[in-house]
PDB file of C-alpha atoms in Angstrom:
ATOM      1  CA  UNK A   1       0.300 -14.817  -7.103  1.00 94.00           C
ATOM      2  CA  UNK A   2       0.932 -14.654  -3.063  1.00 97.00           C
ATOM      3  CA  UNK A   3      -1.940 -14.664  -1.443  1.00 97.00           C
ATOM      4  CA  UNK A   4      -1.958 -12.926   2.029  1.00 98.00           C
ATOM      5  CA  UNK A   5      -4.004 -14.302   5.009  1.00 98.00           C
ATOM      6  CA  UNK A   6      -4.325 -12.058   7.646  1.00 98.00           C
ATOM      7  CA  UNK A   7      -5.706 -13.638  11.685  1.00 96.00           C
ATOM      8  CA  UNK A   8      -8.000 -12.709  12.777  1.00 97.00           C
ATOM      9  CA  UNK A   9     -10.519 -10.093  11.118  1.00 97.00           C
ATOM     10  CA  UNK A  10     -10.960  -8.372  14.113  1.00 98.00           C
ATOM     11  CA  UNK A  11      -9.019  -7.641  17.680  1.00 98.00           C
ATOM     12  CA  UNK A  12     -11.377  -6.364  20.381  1.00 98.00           C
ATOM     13  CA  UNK A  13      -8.789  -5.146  23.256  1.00 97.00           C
ATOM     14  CA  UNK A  14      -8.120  -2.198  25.643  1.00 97.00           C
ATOM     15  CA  UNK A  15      -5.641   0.804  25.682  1.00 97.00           C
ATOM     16  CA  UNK A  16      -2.902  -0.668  27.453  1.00 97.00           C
ATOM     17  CA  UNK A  17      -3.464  -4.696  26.453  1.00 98.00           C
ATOM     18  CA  UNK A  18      -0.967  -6.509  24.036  1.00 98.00           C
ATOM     19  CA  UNK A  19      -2.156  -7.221  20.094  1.00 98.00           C
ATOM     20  CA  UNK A  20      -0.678  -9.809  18.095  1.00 98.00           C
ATOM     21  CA  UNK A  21      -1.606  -9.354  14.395  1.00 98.00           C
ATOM     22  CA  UNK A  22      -0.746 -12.730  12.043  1.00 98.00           C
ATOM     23  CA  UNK A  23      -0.114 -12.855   8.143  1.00 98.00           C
ATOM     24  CA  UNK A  24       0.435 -15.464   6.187  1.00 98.00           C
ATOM     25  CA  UNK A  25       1.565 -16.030   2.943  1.00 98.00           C
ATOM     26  CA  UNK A  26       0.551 -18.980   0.619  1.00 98.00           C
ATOM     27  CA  UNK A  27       4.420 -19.242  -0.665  1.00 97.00           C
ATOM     28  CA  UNK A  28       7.758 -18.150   0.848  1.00 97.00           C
ATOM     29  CA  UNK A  29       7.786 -14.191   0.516  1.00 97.00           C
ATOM     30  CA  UNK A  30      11.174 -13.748  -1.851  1.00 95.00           C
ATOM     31  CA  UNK A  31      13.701 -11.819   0.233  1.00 95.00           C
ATOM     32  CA  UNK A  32      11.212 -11.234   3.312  1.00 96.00           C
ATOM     33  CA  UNK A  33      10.032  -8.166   1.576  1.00 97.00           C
ATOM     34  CA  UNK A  34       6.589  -8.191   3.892  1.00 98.00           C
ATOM     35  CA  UNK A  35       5.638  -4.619   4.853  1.00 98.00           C
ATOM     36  CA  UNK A  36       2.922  -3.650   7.722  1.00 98.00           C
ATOM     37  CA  UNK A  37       0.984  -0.727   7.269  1.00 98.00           C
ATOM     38  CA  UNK A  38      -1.494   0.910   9.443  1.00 98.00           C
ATOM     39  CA  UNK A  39      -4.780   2.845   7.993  1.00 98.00           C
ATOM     40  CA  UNK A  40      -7.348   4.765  10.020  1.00 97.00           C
ATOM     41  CA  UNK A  41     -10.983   5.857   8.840  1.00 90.00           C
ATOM     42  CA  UNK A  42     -10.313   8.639   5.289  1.00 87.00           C
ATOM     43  CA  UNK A  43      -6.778   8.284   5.645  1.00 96.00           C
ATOM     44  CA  UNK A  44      -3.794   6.987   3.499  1.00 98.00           C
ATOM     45  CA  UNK A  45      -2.578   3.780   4.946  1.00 98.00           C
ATOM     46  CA  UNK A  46       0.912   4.863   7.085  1.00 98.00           C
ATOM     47  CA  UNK A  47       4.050   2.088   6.699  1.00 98.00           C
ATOM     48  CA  UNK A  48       4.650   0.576  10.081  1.00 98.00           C
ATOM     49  CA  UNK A  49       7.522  -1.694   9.157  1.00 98.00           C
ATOM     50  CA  UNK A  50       9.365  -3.273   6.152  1.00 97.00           C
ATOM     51  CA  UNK A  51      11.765  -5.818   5.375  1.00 97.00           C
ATOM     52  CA  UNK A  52       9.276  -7.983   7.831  1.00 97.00           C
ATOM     53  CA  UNK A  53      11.296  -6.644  11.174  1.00 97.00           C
ATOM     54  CA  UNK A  54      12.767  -3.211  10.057  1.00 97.00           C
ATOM     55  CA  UNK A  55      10.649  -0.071  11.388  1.00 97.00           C
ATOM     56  CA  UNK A  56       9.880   2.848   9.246  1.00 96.00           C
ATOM     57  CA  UNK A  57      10.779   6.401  10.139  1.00 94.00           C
ATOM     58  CA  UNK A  58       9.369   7.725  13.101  1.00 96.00           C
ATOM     59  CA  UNK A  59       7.236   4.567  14.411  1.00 97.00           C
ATOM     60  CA  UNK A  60       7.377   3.873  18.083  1.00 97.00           C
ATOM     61  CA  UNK A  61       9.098   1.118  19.181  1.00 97.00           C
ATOM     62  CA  UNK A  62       5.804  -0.564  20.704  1.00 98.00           C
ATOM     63  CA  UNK A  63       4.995  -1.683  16.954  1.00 98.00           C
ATOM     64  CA  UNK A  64       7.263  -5.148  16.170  1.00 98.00           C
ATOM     65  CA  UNK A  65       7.672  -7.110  13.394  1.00 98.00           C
ATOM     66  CA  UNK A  66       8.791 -10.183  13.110  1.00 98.00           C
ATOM     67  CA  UNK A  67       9.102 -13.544  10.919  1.00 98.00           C
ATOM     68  CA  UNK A  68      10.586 -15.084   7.696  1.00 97.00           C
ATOM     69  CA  UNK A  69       9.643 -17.212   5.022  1.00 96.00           C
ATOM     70  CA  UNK A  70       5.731 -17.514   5.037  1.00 97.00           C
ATOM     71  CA  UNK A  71       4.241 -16.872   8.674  1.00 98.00           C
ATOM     72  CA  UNK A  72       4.943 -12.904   9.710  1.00 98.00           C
ATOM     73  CA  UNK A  73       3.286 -11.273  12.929  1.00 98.00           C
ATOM     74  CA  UNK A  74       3.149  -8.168  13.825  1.00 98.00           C
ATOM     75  CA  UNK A  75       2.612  -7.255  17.656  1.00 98.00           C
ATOM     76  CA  UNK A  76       2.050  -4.432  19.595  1.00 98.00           C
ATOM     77  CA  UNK A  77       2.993  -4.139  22.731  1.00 96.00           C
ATOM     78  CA  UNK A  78       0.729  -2.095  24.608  1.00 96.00           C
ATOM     79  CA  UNK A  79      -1.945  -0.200  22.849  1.00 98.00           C
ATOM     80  CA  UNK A  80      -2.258   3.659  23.070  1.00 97.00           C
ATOM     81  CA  UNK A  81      -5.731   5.075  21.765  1.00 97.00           C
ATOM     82  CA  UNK A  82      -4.346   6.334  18.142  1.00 97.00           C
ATOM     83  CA  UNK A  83      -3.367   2.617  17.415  1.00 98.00           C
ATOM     84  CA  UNK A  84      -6.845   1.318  16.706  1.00 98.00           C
ATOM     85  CA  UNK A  85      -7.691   1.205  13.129  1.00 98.00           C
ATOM     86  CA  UNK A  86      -6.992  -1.159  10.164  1.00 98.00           C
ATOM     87  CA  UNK A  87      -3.411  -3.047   9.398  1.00 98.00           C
ATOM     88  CA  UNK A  88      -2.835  -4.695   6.306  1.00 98.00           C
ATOM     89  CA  UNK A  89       0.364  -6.824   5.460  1.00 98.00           C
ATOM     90  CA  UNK A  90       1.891  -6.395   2.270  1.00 98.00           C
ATOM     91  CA  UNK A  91       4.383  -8.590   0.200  1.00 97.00           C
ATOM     92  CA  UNK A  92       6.663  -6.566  -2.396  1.00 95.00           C
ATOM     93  CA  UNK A  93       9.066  -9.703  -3.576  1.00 92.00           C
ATOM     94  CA  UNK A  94       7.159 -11.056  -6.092  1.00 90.00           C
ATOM     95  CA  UNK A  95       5.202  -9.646  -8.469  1.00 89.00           C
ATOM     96  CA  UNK A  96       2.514  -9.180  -8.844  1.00 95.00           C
ATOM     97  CA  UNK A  97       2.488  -7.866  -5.388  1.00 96.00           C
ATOM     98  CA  UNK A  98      -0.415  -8.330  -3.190  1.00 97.00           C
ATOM     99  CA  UNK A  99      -1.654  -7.261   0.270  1.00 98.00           C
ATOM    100  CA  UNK A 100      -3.498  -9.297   3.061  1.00 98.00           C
ATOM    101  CA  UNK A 101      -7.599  -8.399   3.793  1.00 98.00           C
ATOM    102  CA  UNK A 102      -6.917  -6.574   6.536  1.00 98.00           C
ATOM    103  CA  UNK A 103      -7.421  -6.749  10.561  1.00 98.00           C
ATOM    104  CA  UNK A 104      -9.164  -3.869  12.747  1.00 98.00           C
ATOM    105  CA  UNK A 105      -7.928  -3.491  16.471  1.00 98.00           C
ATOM    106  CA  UNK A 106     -10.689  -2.235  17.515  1.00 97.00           C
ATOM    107  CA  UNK A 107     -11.838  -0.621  21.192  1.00 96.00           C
ATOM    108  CA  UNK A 108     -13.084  -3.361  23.524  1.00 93.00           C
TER     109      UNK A 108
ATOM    110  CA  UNK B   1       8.781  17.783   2.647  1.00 95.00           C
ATOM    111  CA  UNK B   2       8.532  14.346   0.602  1.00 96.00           C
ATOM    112  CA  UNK B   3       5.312  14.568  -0.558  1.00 98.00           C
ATOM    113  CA  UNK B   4       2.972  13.232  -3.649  1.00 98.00           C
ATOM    114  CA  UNK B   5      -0.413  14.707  -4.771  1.00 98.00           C
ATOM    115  CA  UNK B   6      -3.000  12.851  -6.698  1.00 97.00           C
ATOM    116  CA  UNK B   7      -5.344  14.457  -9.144  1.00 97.00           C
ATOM    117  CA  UNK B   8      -7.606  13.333 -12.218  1.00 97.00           C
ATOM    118  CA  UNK B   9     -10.607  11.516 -10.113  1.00 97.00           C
ATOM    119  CA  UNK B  10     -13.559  11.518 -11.752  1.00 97.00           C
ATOM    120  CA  UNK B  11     -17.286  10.145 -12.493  1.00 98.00           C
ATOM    121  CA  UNK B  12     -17.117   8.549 -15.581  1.00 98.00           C
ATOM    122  CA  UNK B  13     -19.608   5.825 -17.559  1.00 97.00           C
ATOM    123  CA  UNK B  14     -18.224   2.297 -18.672  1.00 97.00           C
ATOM    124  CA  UNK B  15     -16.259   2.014 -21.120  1.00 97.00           C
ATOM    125  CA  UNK B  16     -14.525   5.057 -20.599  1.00 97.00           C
ATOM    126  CA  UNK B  17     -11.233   6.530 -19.967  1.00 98.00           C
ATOM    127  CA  UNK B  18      -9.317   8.343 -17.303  1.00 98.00           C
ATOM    128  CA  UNK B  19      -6.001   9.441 -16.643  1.00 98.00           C
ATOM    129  CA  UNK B  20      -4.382   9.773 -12.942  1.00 98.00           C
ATOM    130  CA  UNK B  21      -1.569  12.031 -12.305  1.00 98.00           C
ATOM    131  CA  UNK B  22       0.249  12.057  -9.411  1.00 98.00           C
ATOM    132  CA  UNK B  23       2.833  15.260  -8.626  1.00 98.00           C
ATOM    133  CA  UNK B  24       6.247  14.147  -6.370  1.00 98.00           C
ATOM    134  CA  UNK B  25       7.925  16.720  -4.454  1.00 98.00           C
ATOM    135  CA  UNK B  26      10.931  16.824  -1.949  1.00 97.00           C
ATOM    136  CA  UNK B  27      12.901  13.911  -3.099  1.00 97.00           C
ATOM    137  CA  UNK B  28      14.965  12.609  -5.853  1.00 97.00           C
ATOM    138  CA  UNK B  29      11.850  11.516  -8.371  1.00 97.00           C
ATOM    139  CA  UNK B  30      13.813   9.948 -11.092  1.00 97.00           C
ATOM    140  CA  UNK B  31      15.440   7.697  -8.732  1.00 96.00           C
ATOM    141  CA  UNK B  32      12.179   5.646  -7.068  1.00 97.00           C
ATOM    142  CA  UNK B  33       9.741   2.989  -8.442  1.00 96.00           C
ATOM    143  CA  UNK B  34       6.342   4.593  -7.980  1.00 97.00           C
ATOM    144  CA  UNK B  35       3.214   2.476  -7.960  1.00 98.00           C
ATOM    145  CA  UNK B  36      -0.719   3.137  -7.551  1.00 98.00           C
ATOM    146  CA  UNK B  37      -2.997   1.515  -5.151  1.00 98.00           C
ATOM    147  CA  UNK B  38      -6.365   0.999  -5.295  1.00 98.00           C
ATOM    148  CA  UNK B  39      -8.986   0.952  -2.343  1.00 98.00           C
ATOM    149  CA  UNK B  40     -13.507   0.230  -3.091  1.00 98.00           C
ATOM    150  CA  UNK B  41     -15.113   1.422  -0.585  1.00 97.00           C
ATOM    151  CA  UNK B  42     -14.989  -0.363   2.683  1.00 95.00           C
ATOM    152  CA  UNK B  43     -12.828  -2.867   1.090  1.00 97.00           C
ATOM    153  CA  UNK B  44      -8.941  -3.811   1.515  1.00 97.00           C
ATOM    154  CA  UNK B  45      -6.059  -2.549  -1.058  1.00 98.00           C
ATOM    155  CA  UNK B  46      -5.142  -3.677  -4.175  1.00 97.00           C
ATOM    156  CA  UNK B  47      -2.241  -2.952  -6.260  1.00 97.00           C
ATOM    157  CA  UNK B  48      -2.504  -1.612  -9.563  1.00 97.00           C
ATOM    158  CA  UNK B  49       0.486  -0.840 -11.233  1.00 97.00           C
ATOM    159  CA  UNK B  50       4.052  -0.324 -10.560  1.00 96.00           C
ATOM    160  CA  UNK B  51       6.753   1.601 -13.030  1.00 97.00           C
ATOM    161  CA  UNK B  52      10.373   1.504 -11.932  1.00 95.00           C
ATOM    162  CA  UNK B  53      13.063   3.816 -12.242  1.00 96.00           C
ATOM    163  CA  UNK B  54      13.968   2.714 -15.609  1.00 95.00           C
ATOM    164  CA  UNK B  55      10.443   2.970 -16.706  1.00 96.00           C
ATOM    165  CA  UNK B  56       9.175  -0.323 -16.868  1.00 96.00           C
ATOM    166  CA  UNK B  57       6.029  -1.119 -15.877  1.00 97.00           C
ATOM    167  CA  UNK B  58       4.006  -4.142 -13.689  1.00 96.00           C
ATOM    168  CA  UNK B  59       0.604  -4.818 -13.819  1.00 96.00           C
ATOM    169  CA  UNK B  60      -1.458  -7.188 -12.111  1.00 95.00           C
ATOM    170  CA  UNK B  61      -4.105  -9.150 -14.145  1.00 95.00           C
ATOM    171  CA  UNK B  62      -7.053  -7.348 -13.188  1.00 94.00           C
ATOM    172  CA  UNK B  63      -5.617  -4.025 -15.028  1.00 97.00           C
ATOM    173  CA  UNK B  64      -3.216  -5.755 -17.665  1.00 96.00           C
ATOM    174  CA  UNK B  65      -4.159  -4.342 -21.158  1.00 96.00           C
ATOM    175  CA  UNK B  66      -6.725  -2.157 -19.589  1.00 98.00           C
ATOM    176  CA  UNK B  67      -4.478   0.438 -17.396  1.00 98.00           C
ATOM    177  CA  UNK B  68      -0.828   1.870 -18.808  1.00 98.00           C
ATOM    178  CA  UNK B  69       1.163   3.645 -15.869  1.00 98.00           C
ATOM    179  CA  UNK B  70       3.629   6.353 -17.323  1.00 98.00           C
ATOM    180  CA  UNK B  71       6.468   8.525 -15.991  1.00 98.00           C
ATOM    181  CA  UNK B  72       7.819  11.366 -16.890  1.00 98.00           C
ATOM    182  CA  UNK B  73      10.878  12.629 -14.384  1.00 98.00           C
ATOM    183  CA  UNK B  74      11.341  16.129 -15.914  1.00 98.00           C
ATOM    184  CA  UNK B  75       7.743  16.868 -14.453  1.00 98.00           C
ATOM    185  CA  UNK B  76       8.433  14.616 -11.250  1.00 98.00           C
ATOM    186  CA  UNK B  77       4.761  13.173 -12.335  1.00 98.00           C
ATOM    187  CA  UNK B  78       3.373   9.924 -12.990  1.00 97.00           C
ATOM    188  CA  UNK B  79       0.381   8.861 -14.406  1.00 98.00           C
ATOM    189  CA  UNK B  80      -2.001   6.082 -14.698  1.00 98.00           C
ATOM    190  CA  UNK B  81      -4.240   6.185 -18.081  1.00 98.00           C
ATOM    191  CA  UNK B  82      -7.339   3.831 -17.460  1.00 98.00           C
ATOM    192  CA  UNK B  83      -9.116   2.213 -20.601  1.00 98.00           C
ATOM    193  CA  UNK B  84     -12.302   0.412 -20.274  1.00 97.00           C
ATOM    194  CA  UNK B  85     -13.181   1.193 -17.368  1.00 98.00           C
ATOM    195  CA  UNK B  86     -15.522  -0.898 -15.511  1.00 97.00           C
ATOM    196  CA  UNK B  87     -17.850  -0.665 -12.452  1.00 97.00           C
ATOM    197  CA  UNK B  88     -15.053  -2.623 -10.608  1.00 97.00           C
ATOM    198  CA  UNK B  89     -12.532  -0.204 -10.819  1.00 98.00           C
ATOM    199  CA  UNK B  90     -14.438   1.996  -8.585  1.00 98.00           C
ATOM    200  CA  UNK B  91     -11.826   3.137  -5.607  1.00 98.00           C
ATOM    201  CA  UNK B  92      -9.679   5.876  -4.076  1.00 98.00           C
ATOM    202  CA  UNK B  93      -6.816   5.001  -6.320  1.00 98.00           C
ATOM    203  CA  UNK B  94      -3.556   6.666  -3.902  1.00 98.00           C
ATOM    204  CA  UNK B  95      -0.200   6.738  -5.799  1.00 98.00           C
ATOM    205  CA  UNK B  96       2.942   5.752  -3.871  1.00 98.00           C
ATOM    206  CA  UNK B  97       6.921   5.705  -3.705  1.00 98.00           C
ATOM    207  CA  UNK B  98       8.114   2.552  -3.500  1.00 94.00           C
ATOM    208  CA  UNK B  99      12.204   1.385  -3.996  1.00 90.00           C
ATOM    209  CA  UNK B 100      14.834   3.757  -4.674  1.00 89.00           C
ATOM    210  CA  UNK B 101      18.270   3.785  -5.006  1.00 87.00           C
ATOM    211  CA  UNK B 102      18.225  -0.065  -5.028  1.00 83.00           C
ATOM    212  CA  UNK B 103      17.115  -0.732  -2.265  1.00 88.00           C
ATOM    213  CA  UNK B 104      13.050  -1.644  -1.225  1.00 90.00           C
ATOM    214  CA  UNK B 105      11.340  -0.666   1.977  1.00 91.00           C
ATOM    215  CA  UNK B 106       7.339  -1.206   1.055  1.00 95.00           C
ATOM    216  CA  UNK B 107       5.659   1.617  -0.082  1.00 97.00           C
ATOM    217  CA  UNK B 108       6.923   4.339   2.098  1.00 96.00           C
ATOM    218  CA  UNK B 109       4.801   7.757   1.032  1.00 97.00           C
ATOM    219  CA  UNK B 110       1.495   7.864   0.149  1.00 98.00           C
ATOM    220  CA  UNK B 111      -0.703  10.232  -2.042  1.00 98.00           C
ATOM    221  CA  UNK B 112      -3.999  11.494  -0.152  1.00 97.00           C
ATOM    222  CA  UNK B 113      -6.221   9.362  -2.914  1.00 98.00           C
ATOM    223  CA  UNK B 114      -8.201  10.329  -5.954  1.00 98.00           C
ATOM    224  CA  UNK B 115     -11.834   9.190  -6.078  1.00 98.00           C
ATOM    225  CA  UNK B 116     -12.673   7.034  -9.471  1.00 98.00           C
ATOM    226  CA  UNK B 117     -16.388   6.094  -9.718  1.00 98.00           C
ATOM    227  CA  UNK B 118     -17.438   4.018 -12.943  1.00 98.00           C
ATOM    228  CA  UNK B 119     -21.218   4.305 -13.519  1.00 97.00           C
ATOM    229  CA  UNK B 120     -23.295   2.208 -15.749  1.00 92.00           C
TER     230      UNK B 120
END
């Protein structure tokens, strides 16, 4: 089983600062099949991006993803007030598939 | 408008059994692996079960023997039936579409969640 390692537990920044979110994954994710997904408080969690770099439908283009083989980040580039909630990383190459623990962005 | 609807949450003791059912609408059903998620309270997500197009199903460990996902396209439903059901399986289990058509992008729709509470 992959185990996902998301850094750090909690991001403590300002509408308007940059967040850099980190997974990483205990063995090479097969194919880079690492999703991001985004969850705030009662709601589904949303997919962010796929494919480790690819964006899904109708996310802005201040959410990146990037990496390969067993380190992934995702980063934001400047945070508007609906982006603070939870973001979990999620590998789909290998089954059984697994997702990381989870980092809050939180309001400073 | 792609959507998926949970239902089948309930309180139930130990031991027992549920069954999830989860209703697709605006896309091509028969052509996606779905999967269900599970989420405890306050906690992070956890995958529970996957069936692909074809029908074959994928289990973690935590669920093999216990939980049997289902499909059945003419209905555009899918179903999870839970067996022995223990306080650990407590969670807002969503159900989700995951590949289709060959090709994988994550899970890209999500179910609103059905509550599952085991009690002892």
């Amino acid at each position: 089983e992959i185990v996902l390692t998301q850094t750090p537990g909690t991001l403590s920044l300002s509408p308007g600062e940059r967040a850099t979110l980190s997974c990483r994954a205990s063995q090479s994710v097969s194919s880079n099949y690492l999703a991001w997904y985004q969850q705030k408080g009662g709601q589904a969690p949303r997919l962010l991006i796929y494919t480790a770099s690819n964006r899904a439908t109708g996310i802005p283009d201040r959410f990146t993803g990037r990496g390969s083989g067993t380190d992934f980040t995702l980063t934001i580039s400047r945070l508007e007030p609906e982006d603070f909630a939870v973001y979990y990383c999620h590998q789909y190459g290998n089954s059984p598939w697994t997702f990381g623990q989870g980092t809050k962005v939180e309001m400073k | 408008e792609v959507q998926l609807v949970e239902s089948g949450g309930a309180l139930v003791q130990t031991g027992g059994s549920l069954r999830l059912s989860c209703a697709a609408s605006g896309f091509t059903f028969s052509s996606y692996d779905m999967h269900w998620v599970r989420q405890a309270t306050g906690k992070g997500l956890e995958w529970v079960s996957a069936i692909s197009a074809a029908g074959e199903p994928h289990y973690p460990g935590s669920v093999k023997g216990r939980f049997t996902v289902s499909r059945e396209d003419a209905k555009n439903s899918f179903y999870l039936q839970m067996t022995g059901l223990r306080v650990g399986d407590t969670a807002v289990y969503y159900c989700a579409r995951g590949a289709g058509y060959g090709v994988s992008r994550g899970l890209d729709v999500w179910g609103q969640g059905t509550a599952v509470t085991v009690s002892s």
